[in-house]
XYZ file of N, CA and C in Angstrom:
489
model
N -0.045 19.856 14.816
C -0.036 18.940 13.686
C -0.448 17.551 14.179
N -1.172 17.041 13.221
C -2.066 15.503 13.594
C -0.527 14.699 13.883
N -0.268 13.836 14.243
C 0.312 12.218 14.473
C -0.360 11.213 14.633
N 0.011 10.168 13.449
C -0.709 8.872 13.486
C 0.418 8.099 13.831
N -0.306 7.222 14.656
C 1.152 6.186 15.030
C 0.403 5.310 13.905
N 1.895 3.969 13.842
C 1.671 3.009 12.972
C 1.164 2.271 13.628
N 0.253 1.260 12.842
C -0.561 -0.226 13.750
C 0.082 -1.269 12.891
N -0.347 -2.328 13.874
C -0.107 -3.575 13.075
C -0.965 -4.117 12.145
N -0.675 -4.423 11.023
C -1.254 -4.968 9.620
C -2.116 -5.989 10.367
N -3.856 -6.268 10.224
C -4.552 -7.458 10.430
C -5.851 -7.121 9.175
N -6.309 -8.081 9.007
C -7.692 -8.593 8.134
C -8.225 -7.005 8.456
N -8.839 -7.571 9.795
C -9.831 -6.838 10.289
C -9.233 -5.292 10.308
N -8.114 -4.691 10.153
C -8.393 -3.322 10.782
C -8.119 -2.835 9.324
N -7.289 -3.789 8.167
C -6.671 -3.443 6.590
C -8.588 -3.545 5.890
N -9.160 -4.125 6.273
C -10.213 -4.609 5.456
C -11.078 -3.186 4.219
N -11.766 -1.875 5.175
C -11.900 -0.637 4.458
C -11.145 -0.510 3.331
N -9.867 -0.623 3.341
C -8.711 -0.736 1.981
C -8.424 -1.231 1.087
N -8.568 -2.367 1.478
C -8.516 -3.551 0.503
C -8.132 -5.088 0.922
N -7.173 -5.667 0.941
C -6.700 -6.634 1.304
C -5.513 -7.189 1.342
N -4.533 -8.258 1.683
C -3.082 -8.441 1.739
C -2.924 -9.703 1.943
N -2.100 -10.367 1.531
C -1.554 -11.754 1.974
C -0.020 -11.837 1.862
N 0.831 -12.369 2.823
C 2.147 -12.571 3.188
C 2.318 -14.041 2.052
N 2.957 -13.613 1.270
C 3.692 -14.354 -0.383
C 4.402 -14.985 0.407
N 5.628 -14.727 1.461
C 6.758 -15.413 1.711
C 6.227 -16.807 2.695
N 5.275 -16.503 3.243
C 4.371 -17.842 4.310
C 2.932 -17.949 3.880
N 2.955 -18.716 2.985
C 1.779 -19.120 2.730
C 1.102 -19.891 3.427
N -0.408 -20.033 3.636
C -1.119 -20.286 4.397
C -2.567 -20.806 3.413
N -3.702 -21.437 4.297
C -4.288 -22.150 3.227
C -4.275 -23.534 2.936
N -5.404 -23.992 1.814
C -5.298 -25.516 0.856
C -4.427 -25.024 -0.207
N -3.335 -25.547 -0.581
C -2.543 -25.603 -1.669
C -3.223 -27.054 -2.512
N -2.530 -26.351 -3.735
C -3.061 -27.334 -4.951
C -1.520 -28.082 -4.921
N -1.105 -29.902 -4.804
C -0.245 -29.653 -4.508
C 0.564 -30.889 -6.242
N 1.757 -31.008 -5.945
C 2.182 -31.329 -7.088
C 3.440 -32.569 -6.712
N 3.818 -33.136 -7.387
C 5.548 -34.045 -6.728
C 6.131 -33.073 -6.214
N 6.252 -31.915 -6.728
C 7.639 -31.281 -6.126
C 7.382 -29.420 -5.509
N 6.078 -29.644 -5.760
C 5.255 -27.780 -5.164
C 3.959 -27.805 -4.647
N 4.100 -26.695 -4.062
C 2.405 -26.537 -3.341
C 2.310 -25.320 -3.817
N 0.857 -24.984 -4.598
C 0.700 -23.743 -5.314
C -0.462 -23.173 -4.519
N -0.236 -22.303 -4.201
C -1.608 -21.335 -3.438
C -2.057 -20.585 -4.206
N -3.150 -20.729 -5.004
C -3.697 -19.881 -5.997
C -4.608 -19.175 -5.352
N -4.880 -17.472 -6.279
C -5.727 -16.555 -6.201
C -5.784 -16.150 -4.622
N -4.854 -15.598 -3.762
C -4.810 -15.169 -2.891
C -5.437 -13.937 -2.093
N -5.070 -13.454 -3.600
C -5.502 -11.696 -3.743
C -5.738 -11.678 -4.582
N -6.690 -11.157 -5.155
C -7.307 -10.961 -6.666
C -7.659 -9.149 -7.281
N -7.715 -8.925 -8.055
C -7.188 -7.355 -8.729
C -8.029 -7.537 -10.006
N -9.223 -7.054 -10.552
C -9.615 -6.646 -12.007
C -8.825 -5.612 -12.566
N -8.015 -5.542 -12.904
C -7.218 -4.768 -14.003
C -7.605 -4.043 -15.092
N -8.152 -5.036 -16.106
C -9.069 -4.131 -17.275
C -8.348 -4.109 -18.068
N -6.935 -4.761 -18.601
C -6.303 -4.397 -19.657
C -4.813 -4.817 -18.994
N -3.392 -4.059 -20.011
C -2.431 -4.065 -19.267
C -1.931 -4.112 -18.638
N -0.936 -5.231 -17.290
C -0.755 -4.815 -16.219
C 0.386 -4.438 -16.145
N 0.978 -3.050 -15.618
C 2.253 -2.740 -15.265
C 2.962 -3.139 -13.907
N 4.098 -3.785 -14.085
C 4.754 -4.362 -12.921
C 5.624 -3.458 -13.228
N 6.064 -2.183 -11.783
C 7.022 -0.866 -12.151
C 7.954 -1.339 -10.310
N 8.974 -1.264 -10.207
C 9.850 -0.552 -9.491
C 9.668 0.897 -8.526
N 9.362 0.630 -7.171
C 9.556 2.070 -6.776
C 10.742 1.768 -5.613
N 12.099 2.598 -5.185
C 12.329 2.951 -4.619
C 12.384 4.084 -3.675
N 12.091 4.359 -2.121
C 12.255 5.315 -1.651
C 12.785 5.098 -0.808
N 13.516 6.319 -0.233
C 14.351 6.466 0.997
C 13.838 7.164 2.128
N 14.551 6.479 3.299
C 13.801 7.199 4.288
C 14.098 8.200 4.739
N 13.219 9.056 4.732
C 12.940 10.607 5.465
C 13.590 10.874 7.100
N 14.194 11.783 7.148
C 14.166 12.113 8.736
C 13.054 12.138 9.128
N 11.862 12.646 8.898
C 10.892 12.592 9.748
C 9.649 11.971 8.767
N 8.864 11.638 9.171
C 7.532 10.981 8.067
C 6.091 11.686 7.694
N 6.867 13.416 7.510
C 5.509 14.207 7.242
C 5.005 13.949 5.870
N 3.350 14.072 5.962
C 2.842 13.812 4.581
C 2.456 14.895 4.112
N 2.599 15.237 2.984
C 1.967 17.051 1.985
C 1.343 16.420 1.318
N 1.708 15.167 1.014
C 0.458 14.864 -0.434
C 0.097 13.308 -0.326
N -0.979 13.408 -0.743
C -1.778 12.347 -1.016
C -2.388 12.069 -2.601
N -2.692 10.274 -2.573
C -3.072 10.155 -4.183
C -4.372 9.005 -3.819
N -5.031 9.270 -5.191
C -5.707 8.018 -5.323
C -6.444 7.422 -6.674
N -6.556 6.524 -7.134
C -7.061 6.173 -8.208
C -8.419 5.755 -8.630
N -8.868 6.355 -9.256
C -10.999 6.369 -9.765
C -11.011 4.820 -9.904
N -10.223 4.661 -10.731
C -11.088 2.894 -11.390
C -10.198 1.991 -11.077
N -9.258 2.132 -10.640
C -8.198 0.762 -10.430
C -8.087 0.235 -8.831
N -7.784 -0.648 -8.234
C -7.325 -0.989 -7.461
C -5.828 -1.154 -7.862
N -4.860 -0.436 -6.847
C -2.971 -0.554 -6.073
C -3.190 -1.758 -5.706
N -1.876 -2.422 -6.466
C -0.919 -3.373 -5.698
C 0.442 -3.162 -4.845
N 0.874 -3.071 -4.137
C 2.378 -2.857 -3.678
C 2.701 -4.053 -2.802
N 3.823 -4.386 -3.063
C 4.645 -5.580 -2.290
C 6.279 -4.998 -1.971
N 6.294 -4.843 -0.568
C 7.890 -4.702 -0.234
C 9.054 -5.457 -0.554
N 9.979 -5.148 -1.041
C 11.204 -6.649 -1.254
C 12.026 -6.862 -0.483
N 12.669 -5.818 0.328
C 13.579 -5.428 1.115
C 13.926 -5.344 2.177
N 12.535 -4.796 2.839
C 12.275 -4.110 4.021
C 10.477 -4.316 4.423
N 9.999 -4.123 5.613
C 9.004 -3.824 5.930
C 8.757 -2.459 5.277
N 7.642 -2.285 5.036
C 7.252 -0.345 4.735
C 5.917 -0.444 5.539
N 5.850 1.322 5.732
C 4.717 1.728 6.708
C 3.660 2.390 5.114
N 2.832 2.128 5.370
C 1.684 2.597 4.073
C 0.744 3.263 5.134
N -0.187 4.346 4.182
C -0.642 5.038 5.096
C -2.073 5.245 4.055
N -3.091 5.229 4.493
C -4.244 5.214 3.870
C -4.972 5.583 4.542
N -6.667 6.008 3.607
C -7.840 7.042 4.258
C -8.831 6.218 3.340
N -9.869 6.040 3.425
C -11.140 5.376 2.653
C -11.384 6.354 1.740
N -11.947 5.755 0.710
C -12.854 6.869 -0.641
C -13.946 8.263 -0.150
N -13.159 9.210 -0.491
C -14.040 10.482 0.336
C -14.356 11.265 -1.111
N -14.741 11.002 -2.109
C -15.287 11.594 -3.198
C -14.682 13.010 -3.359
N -13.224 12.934 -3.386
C -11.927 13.891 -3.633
C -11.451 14.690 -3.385
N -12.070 14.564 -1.825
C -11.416 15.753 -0.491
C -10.582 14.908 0.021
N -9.614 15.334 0.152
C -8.999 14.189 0.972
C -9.305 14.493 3.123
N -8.727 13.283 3.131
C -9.867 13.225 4.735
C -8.625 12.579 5.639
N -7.160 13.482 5.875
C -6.208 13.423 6.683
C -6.686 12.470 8.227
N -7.479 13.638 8.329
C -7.919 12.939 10.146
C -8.418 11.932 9.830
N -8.611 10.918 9.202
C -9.274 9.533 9.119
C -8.399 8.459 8.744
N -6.987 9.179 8.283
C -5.925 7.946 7.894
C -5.239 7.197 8.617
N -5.179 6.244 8.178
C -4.231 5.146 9.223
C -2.738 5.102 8.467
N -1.986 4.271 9.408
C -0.962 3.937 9.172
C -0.446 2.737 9.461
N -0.155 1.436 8.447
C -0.065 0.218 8.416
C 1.470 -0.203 8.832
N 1.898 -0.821 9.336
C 3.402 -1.760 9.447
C 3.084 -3.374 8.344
N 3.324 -2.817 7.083
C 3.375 -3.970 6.221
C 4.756 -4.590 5.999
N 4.489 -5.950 6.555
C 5.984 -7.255 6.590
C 5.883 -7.035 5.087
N 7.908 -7.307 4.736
C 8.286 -7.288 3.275
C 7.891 -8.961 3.008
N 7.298 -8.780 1.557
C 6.904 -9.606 0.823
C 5.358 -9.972 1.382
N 4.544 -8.909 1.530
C 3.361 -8.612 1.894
C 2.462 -7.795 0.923
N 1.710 -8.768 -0.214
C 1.615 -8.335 -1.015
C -0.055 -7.764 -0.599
N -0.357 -5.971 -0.936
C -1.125 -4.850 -0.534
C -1.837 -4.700 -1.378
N -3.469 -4.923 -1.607
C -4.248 -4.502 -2.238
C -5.038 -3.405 -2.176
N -5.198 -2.415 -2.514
C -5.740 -0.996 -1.912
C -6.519 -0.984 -2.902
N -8.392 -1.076 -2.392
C -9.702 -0.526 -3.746
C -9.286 0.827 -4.141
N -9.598 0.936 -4.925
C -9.715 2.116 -5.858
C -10.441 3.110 -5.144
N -9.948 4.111 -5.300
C -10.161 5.575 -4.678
C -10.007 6.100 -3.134
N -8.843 4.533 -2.835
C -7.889 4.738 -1.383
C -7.458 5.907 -1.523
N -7.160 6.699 -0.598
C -5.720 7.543 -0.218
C -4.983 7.118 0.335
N -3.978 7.140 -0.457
C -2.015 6.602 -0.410
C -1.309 7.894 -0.671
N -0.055 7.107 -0.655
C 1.001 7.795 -1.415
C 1.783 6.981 -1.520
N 3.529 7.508 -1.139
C 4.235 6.203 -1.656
C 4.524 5.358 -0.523
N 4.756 4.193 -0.468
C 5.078 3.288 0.735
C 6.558 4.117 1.473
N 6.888 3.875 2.482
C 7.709 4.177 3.089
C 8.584 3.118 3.793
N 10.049 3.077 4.067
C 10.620 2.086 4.224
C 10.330 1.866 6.188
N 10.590 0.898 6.487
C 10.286 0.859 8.430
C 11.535 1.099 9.160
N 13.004 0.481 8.366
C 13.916 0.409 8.953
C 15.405 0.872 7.796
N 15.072 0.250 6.509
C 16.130 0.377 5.811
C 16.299 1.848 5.336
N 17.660 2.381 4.912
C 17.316 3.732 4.112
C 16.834 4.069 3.169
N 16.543 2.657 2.104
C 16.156 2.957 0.994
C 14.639 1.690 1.349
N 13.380 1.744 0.809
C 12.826 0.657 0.453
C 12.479 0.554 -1.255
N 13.030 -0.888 -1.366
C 12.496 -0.976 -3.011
C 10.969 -1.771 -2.632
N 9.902 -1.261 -3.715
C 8.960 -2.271 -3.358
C 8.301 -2.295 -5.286
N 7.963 -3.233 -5.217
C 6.860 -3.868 -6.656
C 5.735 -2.968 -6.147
N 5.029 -2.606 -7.263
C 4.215 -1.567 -7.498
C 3.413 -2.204 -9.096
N 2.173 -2.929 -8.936
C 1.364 -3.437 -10.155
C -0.022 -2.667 -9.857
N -0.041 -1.901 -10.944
C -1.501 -0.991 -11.910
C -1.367 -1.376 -13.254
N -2.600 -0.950 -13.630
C -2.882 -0.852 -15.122
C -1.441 -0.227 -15.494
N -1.348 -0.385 -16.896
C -0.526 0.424 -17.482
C -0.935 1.975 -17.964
N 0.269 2.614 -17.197
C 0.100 4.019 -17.782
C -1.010 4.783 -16.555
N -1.473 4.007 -15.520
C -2.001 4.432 -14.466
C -2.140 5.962 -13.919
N -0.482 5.871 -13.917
C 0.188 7.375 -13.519
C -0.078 8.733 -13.833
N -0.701 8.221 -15.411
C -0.744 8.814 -16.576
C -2.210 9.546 -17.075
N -2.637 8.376 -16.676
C -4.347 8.216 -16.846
C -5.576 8.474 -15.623
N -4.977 8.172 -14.291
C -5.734 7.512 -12.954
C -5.090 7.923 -11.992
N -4.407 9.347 -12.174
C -3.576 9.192 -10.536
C -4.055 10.669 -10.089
N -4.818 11.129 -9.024
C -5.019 12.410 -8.887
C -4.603 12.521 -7.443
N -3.278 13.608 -7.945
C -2.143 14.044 -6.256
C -2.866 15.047 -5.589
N -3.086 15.158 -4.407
C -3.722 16.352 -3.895
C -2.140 16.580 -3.065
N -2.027 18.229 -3.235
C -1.093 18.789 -1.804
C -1.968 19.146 -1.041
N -1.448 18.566 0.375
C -2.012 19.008 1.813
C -2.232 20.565 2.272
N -2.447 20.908 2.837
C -2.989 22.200 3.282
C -1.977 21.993 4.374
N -1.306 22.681 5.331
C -0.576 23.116 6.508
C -1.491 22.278 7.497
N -2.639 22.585 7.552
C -3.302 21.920 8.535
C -3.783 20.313 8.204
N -3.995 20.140 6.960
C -4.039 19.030 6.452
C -2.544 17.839 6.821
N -1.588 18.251 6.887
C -0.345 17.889 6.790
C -0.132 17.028 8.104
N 0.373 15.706 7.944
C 0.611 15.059 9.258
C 1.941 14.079 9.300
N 2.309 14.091 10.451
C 3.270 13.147 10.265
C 3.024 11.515 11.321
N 3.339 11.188 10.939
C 3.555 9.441 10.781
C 4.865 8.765 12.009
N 4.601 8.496 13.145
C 5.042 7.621 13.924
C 5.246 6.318 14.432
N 6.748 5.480 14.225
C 6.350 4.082 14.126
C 6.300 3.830 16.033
């Protein structure tokens, strides 16, 4: 069975995916005010309509095997940790095979807000240390519903995830 260790979150190695900026240390020209410094448009997201701001909690696994993978045709994923660091695990747009041996595995700092283009392979974030991670999760509305196609792994497809 494959093992991906986790890497550390940078520009350069997140870039294929999408993009990220740390909310809690901002960095940058701020627009500034008497009493705030506003860092606008950090990360930017075309949406197209509705945006759903949803809640995911998960807990952590004894071990970090993956069976399934997802990804979305027209939207770009947002996810931001609140809690905890989470490990995210992603593969570039492979026109709906999914492509295990090519995925990475990120160490995203909490309050590290995750932009993933459209037709990433994900799944759900995973916590680094806590038992549970809660993290913010913004798509279109109804995403789930409309835009989400789960593939299960194959046995050989199937890998697990090392921090």
């Amino acid at each position: 069975m494959k093992t991906i260790k986790v890497e550390k979150l940078s520009a350069e190695a997140f870039a294929p995916y999408g993009a990220f900026y740390q909310m809690d240390k901002p960095d940058g020209h701020p627009l500034c005010g008497e009493i705030h410094r506003f860092y606008p448009d950090r990360v930017t997201a075309y949406q197209g309509g509705n945006v759903g701001f949803s809640a995911i909690n998960v807990k952590k696994p004894e071990k970090m095997l993956i069976t399934q993978v997802e990804y979305h045709t027209t939207t770009s994923e947002l996810i931001m940790p609140l809690n905890d660091d989470m490990i995210l695990h992603v593969a570039q747009p492979s026109a709906g095979a999914p492509i295990p041996e090519k995925t990475h595995a990120f160490l995203v700092p909490k309050h590290t807000l995750i932009k993933m283009n459209a037709c990433v392979w994900h799944l759900a974030p995973l916590p680094a240390n806590a038992d549970e991670l809660s993290a913010l999760i913004i798509l279109p509305e109804c995403t789930y519903m409309n835009d989400c196609k789960v593939v299960d792994l194959t046995a050989e497809q199937q890998f697990l995830i090392e921090k």
